[in-house]
Amino acid sequence: MASTTLPDVSTRRQKAGIAPLEYTRRLWLQLILAGSFVFLYFPIFALIAFSFNDSKRNITWQGFTFDYYVKAFTNSSLHEAALNTLIIASISTVVSTVLGAMIGLVLQRYRFPGKGGYDGLIHLPIVIPEVCLGVAMLAFFSAISMPLGIATVTISHIAFSFPFVAVVVRARMEGFDLALEEASRDLGASEWQTFWNVTFPYMVPGVVAGALLAMTLSLDDFVITFFTSGPGSTTFPVKIYSMVRFSVTPEVNAASTILIVLTLALTVAAMMIQSRSDKKTKKANG
Amino acid sequence: MVQTRKVKAFGPDVGTDRRKPIIEIRNVVKAFGAGVRAVDDVSLDIGEGEFFALLGPSGCGKTTLLRMLAGFEVPTSGDIMIAGERMEGVNPNRRPVNMVFQSYAVFPHMNVERNVGYGLRVTGVAEAEIKTRVAEALSLVKLGEFGKRMPNQLSGGQRQRVALARALVKHPKVLLLDEPLSALDAKLREAMQLELVRLQKTVGITFVIVTHDQDEALSMANRIAVMEKGKVRQVAPPADLYEFPNSRFVADFIGKMNLFEGRVSGVQNGNLQIDIKGLDRVAVPFTGSASGNIAIAIRPEKVKLGQTDPGGDNVRLRGRVTELAYYGNESHVYLENQTGMPISVNLKNATRTTLPSISIGDELWMSWAPTDTLVLTE
Ligand SMILES: Nc1ncnc2c1ncn2[C@@H]1O[C@H](COP(=O)(O)OP(=O)(O)OP(=O)(O)O)[C@@H](O)[C@H]1O
Ligand SMILES: [Mg+2]
């Protein structure tokens, strides 16, 4: 019995030409892959498509037009929001990159009393629900009676961005050979020279990736900004939200599309820098 | 040479060097935490222009001692003097020594020239001088053509040459090398051993090399310190270390050794009388003082094998061949015997034949001269 069924199975497999581990050639798996892709991207494609819709209402397709991009680009309150977003994002990116890089390096390299607790708490903003962080920030600023504005938004953005930078920089430094620093010291360099000539060049890909991450986080943050911004300090995402509440026109779609393109470009840049440096390290090690 | 050997046969070399010391290590202790003494009360002088090796098993504290010379570790107690100056509180970048790291630590983001010139650039040497000195150092390690290459375009052996050039370009008084050859394959390692010796002769500075490979130490160094558990057990030139080890540990660590435990029963005409199980009474020339439990030892290549009793005053016993190992240039024979310890004997394969002269199960006489016998009191 066994001897007749066994070859049977193998000939069936051979006909289909699918090896036991070639799951990706099975129809059911391909369907799941395609389905999840549609589920993920259909809303975004629809959003982008309807930004070209020649209709006041955003429900039925009427025809192609760039009108709403023109409108979005000439909307002065959107301009103000965009400018705020850029100011906040640049300051937040610079500060959180410097802070995050230093903390990432310290956490990767040194042991100090209370490190375990510090390490855990530093990463808390990554997991804490954003609403809670937003409420906490708001409560904090009103407690020290700081008027809500660009400054409060920037401070909040720094607070939730720098842990991400720290994580990225720390991961980068895991692969660093400490003997390189010793060699530099041995060859006559001071600690300061050693840091800038040897340690920092190795850190750079991590720092750049962290900076781009901090930038995208700040650019598209809604929840925390919503809590901590005041009159005149509205950012792009918050502005889009208020436009939606007013009415859903293709102008909202156009503005959102601009934001998507911007963040996408930054993310792709971050990924490219990371993968290029990974390849380089691999080459250097092998 | 022969003359000194004979004299030394009755008084092992204590390993003092008459050269002016460039490194003086005085009672240096390095403790990591409580109880772990990585280096335990080491005192050593290393002379100017020496090729000195620190040899010992893994974890004996060689690297720690070397790193204290370079300034990366601070001694718990004791003094280190380099070129007559106390090194206490002197940072690594201010010491007249340079180091070649085990991982080479070649800067991955600089090309070969930038790597080699690094130590000059950070100390503010003029660009023109850097250029000539880098070219000089690269030709010294035979990497003249490779100046523009990045480290990831070099082989392991070439990277090591970069590390060497980078250290030598600084004209240090002492070059420290931590297991510099351990990452290379056997053939390349042998070539690099010769290369390092040539290099040391060329530049004339002191080399201190750390290794756990006894062949490496014996073939390269002019003096070797054998370490065990943080302590220096013996300091001597290679041949003295091999022929006159001062303890069971050194005898066993350097090369192969047949060791027999025994008891001193007396002294007769300058010969120490030793009782050893299965060997009757052995008389060995010995000048030191010895009593109680001691060991005698004989190198495998100094034991002769024969069909008949060699007679004379040879130390001799019979044994049965249990194992034969063929190594091309020589064969190792293991014989079981009355001492209870199998004795190993090395035979040169001096003639071109594939027929073994000895086979397993043969009953043979083993013998050696009393003067070849070592007495180990420690
Ligand atoms: N930073 C440290 N902290 C605690 N213990 C250490 C430290 N560095 C070395 N040791 C201990 O000191 C001892 C000697 O270490 P060392 O690295 O000098 O050995 P080694 O002779 O170089 O060995 P190997 O041949 O394996 O490199 C070891 O037991 C090691 O565990
Ligand atoms: Mg070591």
XYZ file of C-alpha atoms and ligand atoms in Angstrom:
696
model
C 0.000 0.000 0.000
C 2.564 2.479 1.175
C 4.799 1.679 -1.733
C 2.076 2.566 -4.219
C 0.852 5.777 -2.633
C 4.255 7.330 -2.065
C 5.374 7.502 -5.708
C 1.896 8.788 -6.534
C 2.351 11.896 -4.441
C 5.743 12.591 -5.875
C 4.568 12.336 -9.481
C 1.703 14.726 -8.753
C 4.170 17.219 -7.297
C 6.462 16.780 -10.216
C 3.670 17.498 -12.699
C 2.859 20.738 -10.954
C 6.581 21.457 -10.850
C 6.386 22.932 -7.350
C 9.026 21.938 -4.833
C 7.912 21.463 -1.192
C 9.226 24.867 -0.049
C 8.173 26.900 -3.064
C 5.174 28.397 -1.305
C 5.189 31.518 -3.411
C 4.222 29.470 -6.462
C 1.018 28.257 -4.815
C -2.149 29.970 -5.973
C -3.648 30.543 -2.496
C -0.561 32.334 -1.303
C -0.463 34.534 -4.381
C -4.101 35.472 -3.750
C -3.343 36.464 -0.169
C -0.403 38.583 -1.296
C -2.471 40.357 -3.950
C -5.427 40.840 -1.601
C -3.394 42.445 1.154
C -1.726 44.713 -1.359
C -5.074 45.992 -2.634
C -6.350 46.379 0.918
C -3.332 48.503 1.773
C -3.048 50.659 -1.294
C -6.556 51.050 -2.700
C -7.480 53.974 -0.389
C -4.236 55.754 -1.160
C -4.589 55.280 -4.907
C -8.185 56.470 -4.687
C -7.087 59.529 -2.739
C -4.470 60.404 -5.319
C -6.758 59.678 -8.252
C -9.553 61.851 -6.916
C -7.174 64.746 -6.389
C -7.422 65.100 -10.183
C -11.235 64.904 -10.149
C -13.012 67.821 -11.808
C -15.846 68.036 -9.278
C -16.672 69.972 -6.131
C -17.852 66.803 -4.460
C -15.450 63.968 -4.059
C -17.798 61.095 -4.851
C -18.096 60.535 -8.581
C -15.491 60.904 -11.286
C -16.247 63.867 -13.519
C -13.066 64.440 -15.488
C -9.375 65.167 -15.210
C -8.037 68.496 -13.956
C -5.057 70.073 -12.189
C -7.302 72.818 -10.815
C -7.217 71.649 -7.239
C -3.437 71.525 -7.173
C -3.443 75.115 -8.366
C -5.983 75.919 -5.664
C -3.971 74.165 -2.978
C -0.821 75.956 -4.043
C -2.531 79.359 -3.888
C -4.385 78.768 -0.615
C -2.659 81.146 1.795
C -3.731 79.319 4.959
C -2.243 76.124 3.517
C 0.911 78.118 2.824
C 1.105 79.194 6.422
C 0.544 75.633 7.597
C 3.221 74.345 5.236
C 5.692 76.962 6.441
C 4.974 76.093 10.086
C 5.443 72.420 9.303
C 8.800 73.071 7.677
C 10.047 75.289 10.512
C 8.981 72.786 13.151
C 10.330 69.811 11.206
C 13.740 71.364 10.623
C 14.328 72.436 14.210
C 12.957 69.174 15.576
C 15.075 67.136 13.169
C 18.320 68.899 14.028
C 17.806 68.815 17.785
C 16.469 65.280 17.995
C 19.230 63.980 15.702
C 21.999 65.443 17.842
C 20.343 64.371 21.082
C 19.339 60.940 19.776
C 22.769 60.233 18.284
C 24.500 61.059 21.556
C 22.111 58.953 23.606
C 22.293 56.071 21.129
C 26.085 56.083 21.387
C 26.061 56.256 25.180
C 23.540 53.435 25.505
C 25.401 51.221 23.072
C 28.778 51.737 24.619
C 28.756 52.489 28.312
C 27.529 50.911 31.470
C 26.409 53.260 34.209
C 24.294 52.967 37.337
C 20.590 52.820 36.496
C 21.259 52.106 32.835
C 18.575 49.421 32.579
C 15.819 51.748 33.756
C 17.072 54.686 31.711
C 17.288 52.499 28.642
C 13.697 51.324 29.020
C 12.237 54.727 29.794
C 14.032 56.431 26.920
C 12.247 54.125 24.503
C 8.834 54.587 26.098
C 7.703 57.396 23.754
C 7.940 54.855 20.914
C 5.277 52.626 22.476
C 3.130 55.066 24.465
C -0.162 55.884 22.655
C 0.226 59.219 20.945
C -2.990 60.583 22.446
C -1.607 60.064 25.929
C 1.637 61.770 24.993
C -0.359 64.613 23.458
C -2.521 65.057 26.535
C 0.522 64.845 28.782
C 2.315 67.496 26.756
C -0.698 69.760 26.821
C -1.024 69.342 30.581
C 2.679 70.015 30.999
C 2.646 73.208 28.942
C -0.404 74.578 30.718
C 1.146 73.673 34.074
C 4.200 75.811 33.307
C 1.776 78.257 31.621
C 3.633 78.230 28.325
C 1.459 79.631 25.531
C 0.746 77.071 22.797
C 2.510 77.879 19.564
C 5.334 76.811 17.299
C 7.679 76.405 20.272
C 5.437 73.944 22.118
C 4.846 71.889 18.974
C 8.587 71.776 18.276
C 9.422 70.699 21.807
C 6.837 67.918 21.636
C 8.143 66.733 18.286
C 11.692 66.587 19.636
C 10.432 64.593 22.608
C 8.908 61.821 20.537
C 11.476 61.836 17.689
C 14.822 61.526 19.414
C 14.205 58.019 20.833
C 13.805 56.794 17.261
C 17.124 58.369 16.311
C 18.729 56.784 19.376
C 17.476 53.336 18.356
C 18.821 53.661 14.819
C 22.224 55.032 15.857
C 22.596 52.418 18.545
C 21.887 49.615 16.073
C 24.483 51.073 13.732
C 27.147 51.231 16.437
C 26.672 47.565 17.402
C 28.929 46.666 14.482
C 31.714 49.072 15.421
C 35.127 47.627 16.301
C 36.389 49.445 19.399
C 39.942 48.580 18.378
C 39.574 51.255 15.686
C 39.354 53.919 18.374
C 42.244 52.383 20.281
C 44.305 52.312 17.105
C 43.565 55.986 16.568
C 44.586 56.873 20.122
C 47.655 54.698 19.785
C 48.667 56.594 16.657
C 48.683 59.862 18.554
C 45.143 61.214 18.129
C 43.323 62.889 21.005
C 39.880 61.655 22.044
C 38.252 64.521 20.193
C 40.225 63.787 16.975
C 39.413 60.112 17.351
C 35.704 60.801 17.577
C 35.558 62.989 14.486
C 38.039 61.021 12.366
C 37.117 57.456 13.237
C 33.897 57.080 15.219
C 31.724 59.675 13.535
C 32.364 58.573 9.928
C 31.162 55.138 10.973
C 28.085 56.642 12.658
C 27.058 58.787 9.694
C 24.697 56.353 7.925
C 22.867 55.767 11.200
C 22.705 59.473 11.932
C 21.386 60.288 8.457
C 18.786 57.530 8.576
C 17.757 58.698 12.054
C 17.496 62.297 10.892
C 15.280 61.357 7.947
C 13.121 59.294 10.269
C 12.797 62.206 12.686
C 11.924 64.476 9.795
C 9.133 62.281 8.443
C 7.775 61.749 11.951
C 7.593 65.498 12.470
C 6.229 66.267 8.997
C 3.202 64.026 9.232
C 2.476 64.065 12.938
C -1.134 64.837 13.668
C -2.181 63.733 17.151
C 0.464 65.386 19.301
C 0.531 68.483 17.126
C -3.240 68.744 17.418
C -2.937 68.931 21.207
C 0.038 71.251 21.418
C -0.540 73.745 18.613
C -2.268 77.066 19.135
C -3.679 79.735 16.880
C -1.258 80.534 14.065
C 0.858 77.443 14.619
C -1.299 74.978 12.686
C 0.721 72.448 10.731
C -0.038 70.856 7.386
C -1.667 67.643 8.664
C -3.793 69.535 11.186
C -4.809 71.999 8.501
C -5.894 69.151 6.208
C -7.997 67.742 9.009
C -9.785 71.041 9.522
C -10.372 71.309 5.776
C -11.950 67.862 5.775
C -14.297 68.871 8.548
C -15.362 71.827 6.480
C -15.944 69.865 3.283
C -14.292 67.032 1.452
C -13.130 68.622 -1.811
C -10.433 67.404 -4.154
C -8.282 70.207 -2.757
C -7.884 68.147 0.407
C -6.826 65.215 -1.741
C -4.314 67.369 -3.562
C -2.816 68.667 -0.333
C -2.626 65.128 1.082
C -0.987 63.858 -2.063
C 1.704 66.507 -1.725
C 2.355 65.379 1.836
C 2.483 61.716 0.801
C 4.985 62.404 -1.963
C 7.169 64.420 0.374
C 7.329 61.821 3.157
C 7.706 58.969 0.669
C 10.708 60.638 -0.906
C 12.366 61.072 2.478
C 11.667 57.486 3.535
C 13.056 56.065 0.315
C 16.166 58.190 0.757
C 16.593 56.858 4.297
C 16.241 53.264 3.159
C 18.683 53.748 0.320
C 21.328 55.254 2.590
C 20.894 52.427 5.082
C 21.126 49.624 2.532
C 24.124 51.187 0.834
C 26.037 51.429 4.103
C 25.007 47.865 4.998
C 26.474 46.617 1.755
C 29.659 48.533 2.390
C 30.037 47.088 5.896
C 29.414 43.594 4.607
C 32.071 44.057 1.971
C 34.521 45.407 4.515
C 33.930 42.449 6.813
C 33.994 39.751 4.154
C 77.949 27.468 20.365
C 78.562 23.862 21.305
C 80.772 25.062 24.118
C 78.081 27.228 25.677
C 75.531 24.469 25.324
C 77.710 22.128 27.325
C 78.217 24.684 30.057
C 74.552 25.495 30.140
C 73.696 21.841 30.427
C 74.464 22.185 34.105
C 73.087 25.668 34.634
C 70.033 26.804 32.781
C 69.977 30.358 31.394
C 67.976 32.702 33.579
C 67.236 34.947 30.641
C 68.948 38.168 31.540
C 69.863 40.332 28.620
C 72.856 42.606 28.809
C 71.318 45.129 26.442
C 70.090 48.430 27.786
C 66.473 47.933 28.794
C 63.885 49.899 26.831
C 60.951 48.499 28.786
C 61.112 47.849 32.506
C 58.147 46.154 34.118
C 58.267 46.140 37.923
C 55.870 44.068 40.043
C 52.944 44.856 37.792
C 49.553 43.556 38.893
C 46.313 43.948 36.992
C 43.135 42.850 38.752
C 39.739 42.868 37.095
C 37.188 43.099 39.860
C 37.750 41.101 43.005
C 39.813 37.952 42.740
C 40.601 37.982 39.005
C 44.292 38.727 38.633
C 44.852 38.828 34.891
C 48.481 39.825 35.442
C 50.002 38.801 38.737
C 53.218 40.446 39.941
C 55.149 40.468 36.684
C 58.680 41.876 36.506
C 60.491 41.924 33.184
C 63.184 43.847 31.339
C 63.020 44.051 27.581
C 66.205 45.229 25.891
C 66.664 47.725 23.097
C 66.360 46.086 19.673
C 65.037 42.803 21.017
C 62.418 40.653 19.344
C 60.581 39.639 22.491
C 57.667 37.206 22.675
C 55.003 36.832 25.345
C 53.869 33.240 25.099
C 51.204 31.376 27.031
C 47.898 29.557 26.865
C 44.614 31.360 26.294
C 43.586 33.626 29.154
C 47.013 33.792 30.816
C 47.148 37.586 30.627
C 49.375 38.241 27.609
C 47.036 40.720 25.972
C 46.411 42.490 29.269
C 50.149 42.946 29.801
C 50.609 44.264 26.265
C 47.682 46.645 26.639
C 49.236 48.024 29.811
C 52.390 48.773 27.806
C 50.289 50.567 25.188
C 48.378 52.442 27.872
C 44.917 50.982 27.290
C 44.854 49.353 30.709
C 46.112 50.885 33.930
C 48.089 48.599 36.262
C 46.436 47.990 39.625
C 49.895 48.262 41.149
C 53.489 48.246 39.990
C 55.492 50.378 37.596
C 56.087 50.423 33.884
C 59.011 52.405 32.454
C 59.478 52.877 28.732
C 62.700 54.466 27.483
C 63.522 55.442 31.032
C 60.283 57.274 31.722
C 57.534 56.242 34.085
C 54.327 55.589 32.179
C 51.934 56.212 35.031
C 49.289 58.691 33.894
C 50.660 58.846 30.344
C 47.893 58.466 27.751
C 48.234 56.009 24.849
C 48.698 58.842 22.347
C 51.724 60.152 24.278
C 53.656 56.884 24.597
C 56.671 56.082 22.414
C 55.096 52.758 21.414
C 52.728 51.720 18.645
C 50.542 48.699 18.387
C 49.399 46.285 15.706
C 45.981 45.018 16.711
C 44.782 41.456 16.377
C 41.875 42.613 14.203
C 44.339 44.964 12.408
C 41.885 47.835 13.060
C 42.552 49.356 9.647
C 40.232 52.360 9.266
C 37.591 51.130 6.790
C 36.697 54.554 5.391
C 40.249 55.608 4.490
C 42.398 54.327 1.674
C 45.767 52.731 2.374
C 47.714 55.992 2.157
C 45.319 57.845 4.466
C 45.476 54.942 6.912
C 49.249 54.913 7.012
C 49.479 58.703 7.179
C 46.830 58.996 9.885
C 49.189 58.985 12.848
C 51.312 61.710 11.279
C 48.370 63.840 10.185
C 46.700 63.977 13.605
C 49.942 65.079 15.207
C 50.389 67.914 12.736
C 53.285 66.673 10.595
C 53.636 68.671 7.347
C 51.885 67.183 4.288
C 55.122 66.963 2.284
C 56.849 64.961 5.016
C 53.783 62.751 5.433
C 53.946 61.932 1.746
C 57.561 60.780 1.776
C 57.258 58.884 5.056
C 54.100 57.074 3.931
C 55.772 56.048 0.680
C 58.771 54.832 2.661
C 56.632 52.810 5.076
C 54.567 51.279 2.274
C 57.637 50.142 0.384
C 59.012 48.702 3.639
C 56.013 46.370 3.856
C 55.959 45.876 0.066
C 52.657 47.646 -0.505
C 54.030 50.433 -2.710
C 51.429 49.869 -5.426
C 48.442 49.737 -3.105
C 48.292 53.286 -1.774
C 44.973 54.179 -3.372
C 43.145 50.951 -2.477
C 40.413 50.864 0.124
C 40.785 48.299 2.946
C 37.893 46.187 1.656
C 39.859 45.671 -1.566
C 42.760 44.067 0.302
C 43.405 40.516 1.472
C 43.869 39.748 5.161
C 47.642 39.599 4.793
C 47.726 42.934 2.981
C 45.539 44.578 5.608
C 47.981 43.410 8.200
C 50.827 45.012 6.277
C 48.859 48.246 6.288
C 48.534 47.988 10.064
C 52.283 47.372 10.305
C 53.160 50.297 8.060
C 50.767 52.553 9.942
C 52.531 51.772 13.216
C 56.097 51.856 11.831
C 55.631 55.189 10.064
C 55.487 56.781 13.535
C 59.066 55.613 14.241
C 58.108 54.185 17.650
C 60.745 53.006 20.107
C 58.774 49.791 20.602
C 56.310 48.005 18.328
C 53.662 45.956 20.121
C 51.959 43.138 18.217
C 48.957 41.228 19.579
C 48.674 37.844 17.880
C 49.415 39.454 14.523
C 49.415 36.213 12.562
C 46.518 34.312 14.069
C 44.052 35.295 11.340
C 46.274 34.096 8.490
C 46.392 30.642 6.934
C 49.344 28.364 7.663
C 51.434 29.111 4.563
C 50.958 32.855 4.756
C 51.691 32.780 8.458
C 55.072 31.182 7.880
C 55.905 33.738 5.208
C 54.864 36.570 7.518
C 56.991 35.180 10.349
C 60.079 35.528 8.186
C 58.845 38.895 6.988
C 58.444 40.221 10.526
C 61.929 39.081 11.473
C 63.335 40.779 8.364
C 61.367 43.926 9.151
C 62.591 44.012 12.723
C 66.198 43.694 11.544
C 65.651 46.478 9.009
C 64.101 49.041 11.341
C 66.101 47.933 14.357
C 63.477 48.779 16.963
C 62.164 46.564 19.743
C 59.300 44.244 18.843
C 57.107 42.771 21.569
C 54.822 40.106 20.161
C 52.017 38.253 21.914
C 51.295 34.733 20.758
C 49.885 31.446 21.957
C 51.686 29.610 19.177
C 54.968 28.201 20.474
C 56.407 27.572 16.996
C 55.843 31.213 16.176
C 57.589 32.358 19.336
C 60.494 29.911 18.955
C 61.167 30.760 15.322
C 60.875 34.545 15.577
C 61.850 35.807 19.002
C 65.319 36.156 20.465
C 63.817 35.928 23.948
C 60.539 34.498 25.186
C 58.570 34.971 28.397
C 56.264 32.041 29.125
C 53.193 33.022 31.113
C 50.718 30.971 33.076
C 47.710 32.336 34.946
C 49.046 35.873 35.041
C 52.550 34.908 36.198
C 55.751 34.767 34.190
C 57.110 31.242 34.552
C 60.336 31.554 32.585
C 62.192 34.082 30.452
C 64.837 32.671 28.119
C 66.092 32.516 24.535
C 64.224 29.935 22.402
C 66.821 27.141 22.565
C 67.253 27.498 26.310
C 63.531 27.439 26.790
C 63.237 24.278 24.726
C 66.221 22.440 26.154
C 66.143 23.765 29.722
C 62.578 24.427 30.801
C 62.483 25.280 34.498
C 59.148 23.690 35.331
C 56.721 20.962 34.341
C 54.434 23.663 32.912
C 57.038 25.154 30.583
C 58.374 21.725 29.582
C 54.911 20.596 28.629
C 53.833 23.849 26.980
C 56.873 24.197 24.711
C 56.993 21.262 22.319
C 56.200 17.693 23.355
C 57.684 16.102 26.432
C 57.724 12.683 28.081
C 57.364 13.327 31.807
C 57.954 10.820 34.622
C 57.190 11.524 38.265
C 59.709 10.176 40.761
C 61.564 10.637 44.060
C 65.116 11.719 44.816
C 66.995 9.027 46.657
C 70.428 10.673 46.888
C 73.452 12.171 45.140
C 76.469 10.202 43.814
C 79.515 11.827 42.060
C 77.434 14.861 41.121
C 74.696 12.651 39.737
C 71.224 12.872 41.150
C 69.785 9.424 41.889
C 66.085 9.246 41.152
C 63.655 6.392 41.683
C 60.993 6.134 39.041
C 58.322 3.490 38.775
C 59.210 1.037 35.985
C 62.602 2.617 35.306
C 64.754 1.394 38.206
C 67.186 3.986 39.505
C 68.133 6.783 37.105
C 71.342 8.809 37.519
C 71.190 12.288 36.021
C 73.851 15.017 36.138
C 72.410 17.915 38.130
C 73.921 20.913 39.933
C 70.940 22.421 41.715
C 69.441 21.179 44.925
C 66.594 18.729 44.756
C 64.808 16.460 47.147
C 61.485 14.703 47.563
C 59.096 14.454 44.645
C 60.475 15.612 41.318
C 59.993 14.767 37.667
C 62.384 13.838 34.901
C 61.635 14.558 31.285
C 62.931 13.629 27.856
C 62.068 15.093 24.446
C 60.562 12.603 21.942
C 63.294 13.234 19.353
C 66.045 12.409 21.863
C 64.804 8.878 22.534
C 66.451 6.151 20.444
C 64.651 2.956 19.451
C 66.429 -0.345 18.953
C 65.998 -4.124 18.799
C 68.745 -4.802 21.309
C 69.703 -3.494 24.741
C 71.972 -0.469 24.084
C 73.782 -0.957 27.392
C 76.219 1.656 28.760
C 74.967 4.292 31.168
C 71.938 5.047 28.977
C 68.554 5.360 30.578
C 66.656 2.489 28.993
C 63.445 0.489 29.103
C 61.399 -1.806 26.903
C 58.036 -0.981 25.381
C 55.458 -2.129 22.878
C 54.386 0.040 19.946
C 50.681 0.925 20.273
C 50.312 3.771 17.828
C 52.082 5.167 14.774
C 51.386 8.594 13.311
C 52.885 9.560 9.953
C 53.716 13.254 9.346
C 55.743 13.098 6.143
C 59.059 14.381 7.440
C 58.833 12.322 10.591
C 56.769 9.650 12.298
C 55.586 9.677 15.883
C 55.699 6.344 17.686
C 53.838 5.715 20.932
C 54.982 2.890 23.165
C 53.326 1.461 26.246
C 55.751 0.476 28.993
C 56.186 -0.293 32.660
C 56.120 3.337 33.838
C 52.428 3.441 33.046
C 52.909 6.585 30.940
C 53.000 6.014 27.171
C 56.284 7.337 25.759
C 56.305 9.141 22.444
C 59.315 8.953 20.144
C 59.900 10.983 16.983
C 61.653 9.252 14.105
C 63.053 11.123 11.118
C 61.936 9.667 7.818
C 65.449 10.136 6.504
C 65.313 7.768 3.523
C 62.852 7.594 0.670
C 60.703 4.591 1.368
C 57.072 3.846 2.045
C 57.784 0.665 3.979
C 57.547 1.356 7.716
C 60.560 0.155 9.694
C 58.361 -0.216 12.743
C 54.888 -1.659 13.057
C 52.277 -1.767 15.776
C 52.920 -4.498 18.307
C 56.722 -4.443 17.973
C 58.645 -4.896 21.223
C 61.547 -2.407 21.253
C 64.214 -0.914 23.478
C 63.980 2.811 24.207
C 67.061 4.618 25.435
C 68.531 8.073 25.905
C 71.668 9.675 27.291
C 71.578 10.790 30.952
C 72.757 14.278 29.881
C 69.648 14.634 27.715
C 67.456 14.011 30.721
C 65.818 17.005 32.348
C 65.231 17.296 36.066
C 62.152 19.304 36.939
C 61.734 20.333 40.559
C 58.762 22.635 39.970
N 38.118 43.932 30.740
C 38.159 42.792 31.444
N 37.317 42.582 32.475
C 37.376 41.454 33.203
N 38.236 40.447 32.973
C 39.105 40.580 31.964
C 39.116 41.762 31.147
N 40.094 41.610 30.217
C 40.655 40.412 30.451
N 40.071 39.783 31.493
C 40.448 38.468 32.045
O 41.830 38.470 32.267
C 42.404 37.231 31.908
C 43.537 37.451 30.936
O 43.025 37.962 29.727
P 43.923 38.248 28.462
O 43.048 38.815 27.414
O 45.096 39.044 28.864
O 44.369 36.792 28.056
P 45.308 36.327 26.858
O 46.504 35.714 27.451
O 45.516 37.434 25.903
O 44.438 35.182 26.183
P 44.167 34.846 24.645
O 45.302 34.037 24.160
O 42.905 34.058 24.701
O 43.993 36.160 23.932
C 41.279 36.382 31.359
O 40.880 35.486 32.359
C 40.182 37.361 31.058
O 38.936 36.773 31.266
Mg 44.843 37.872 23.867
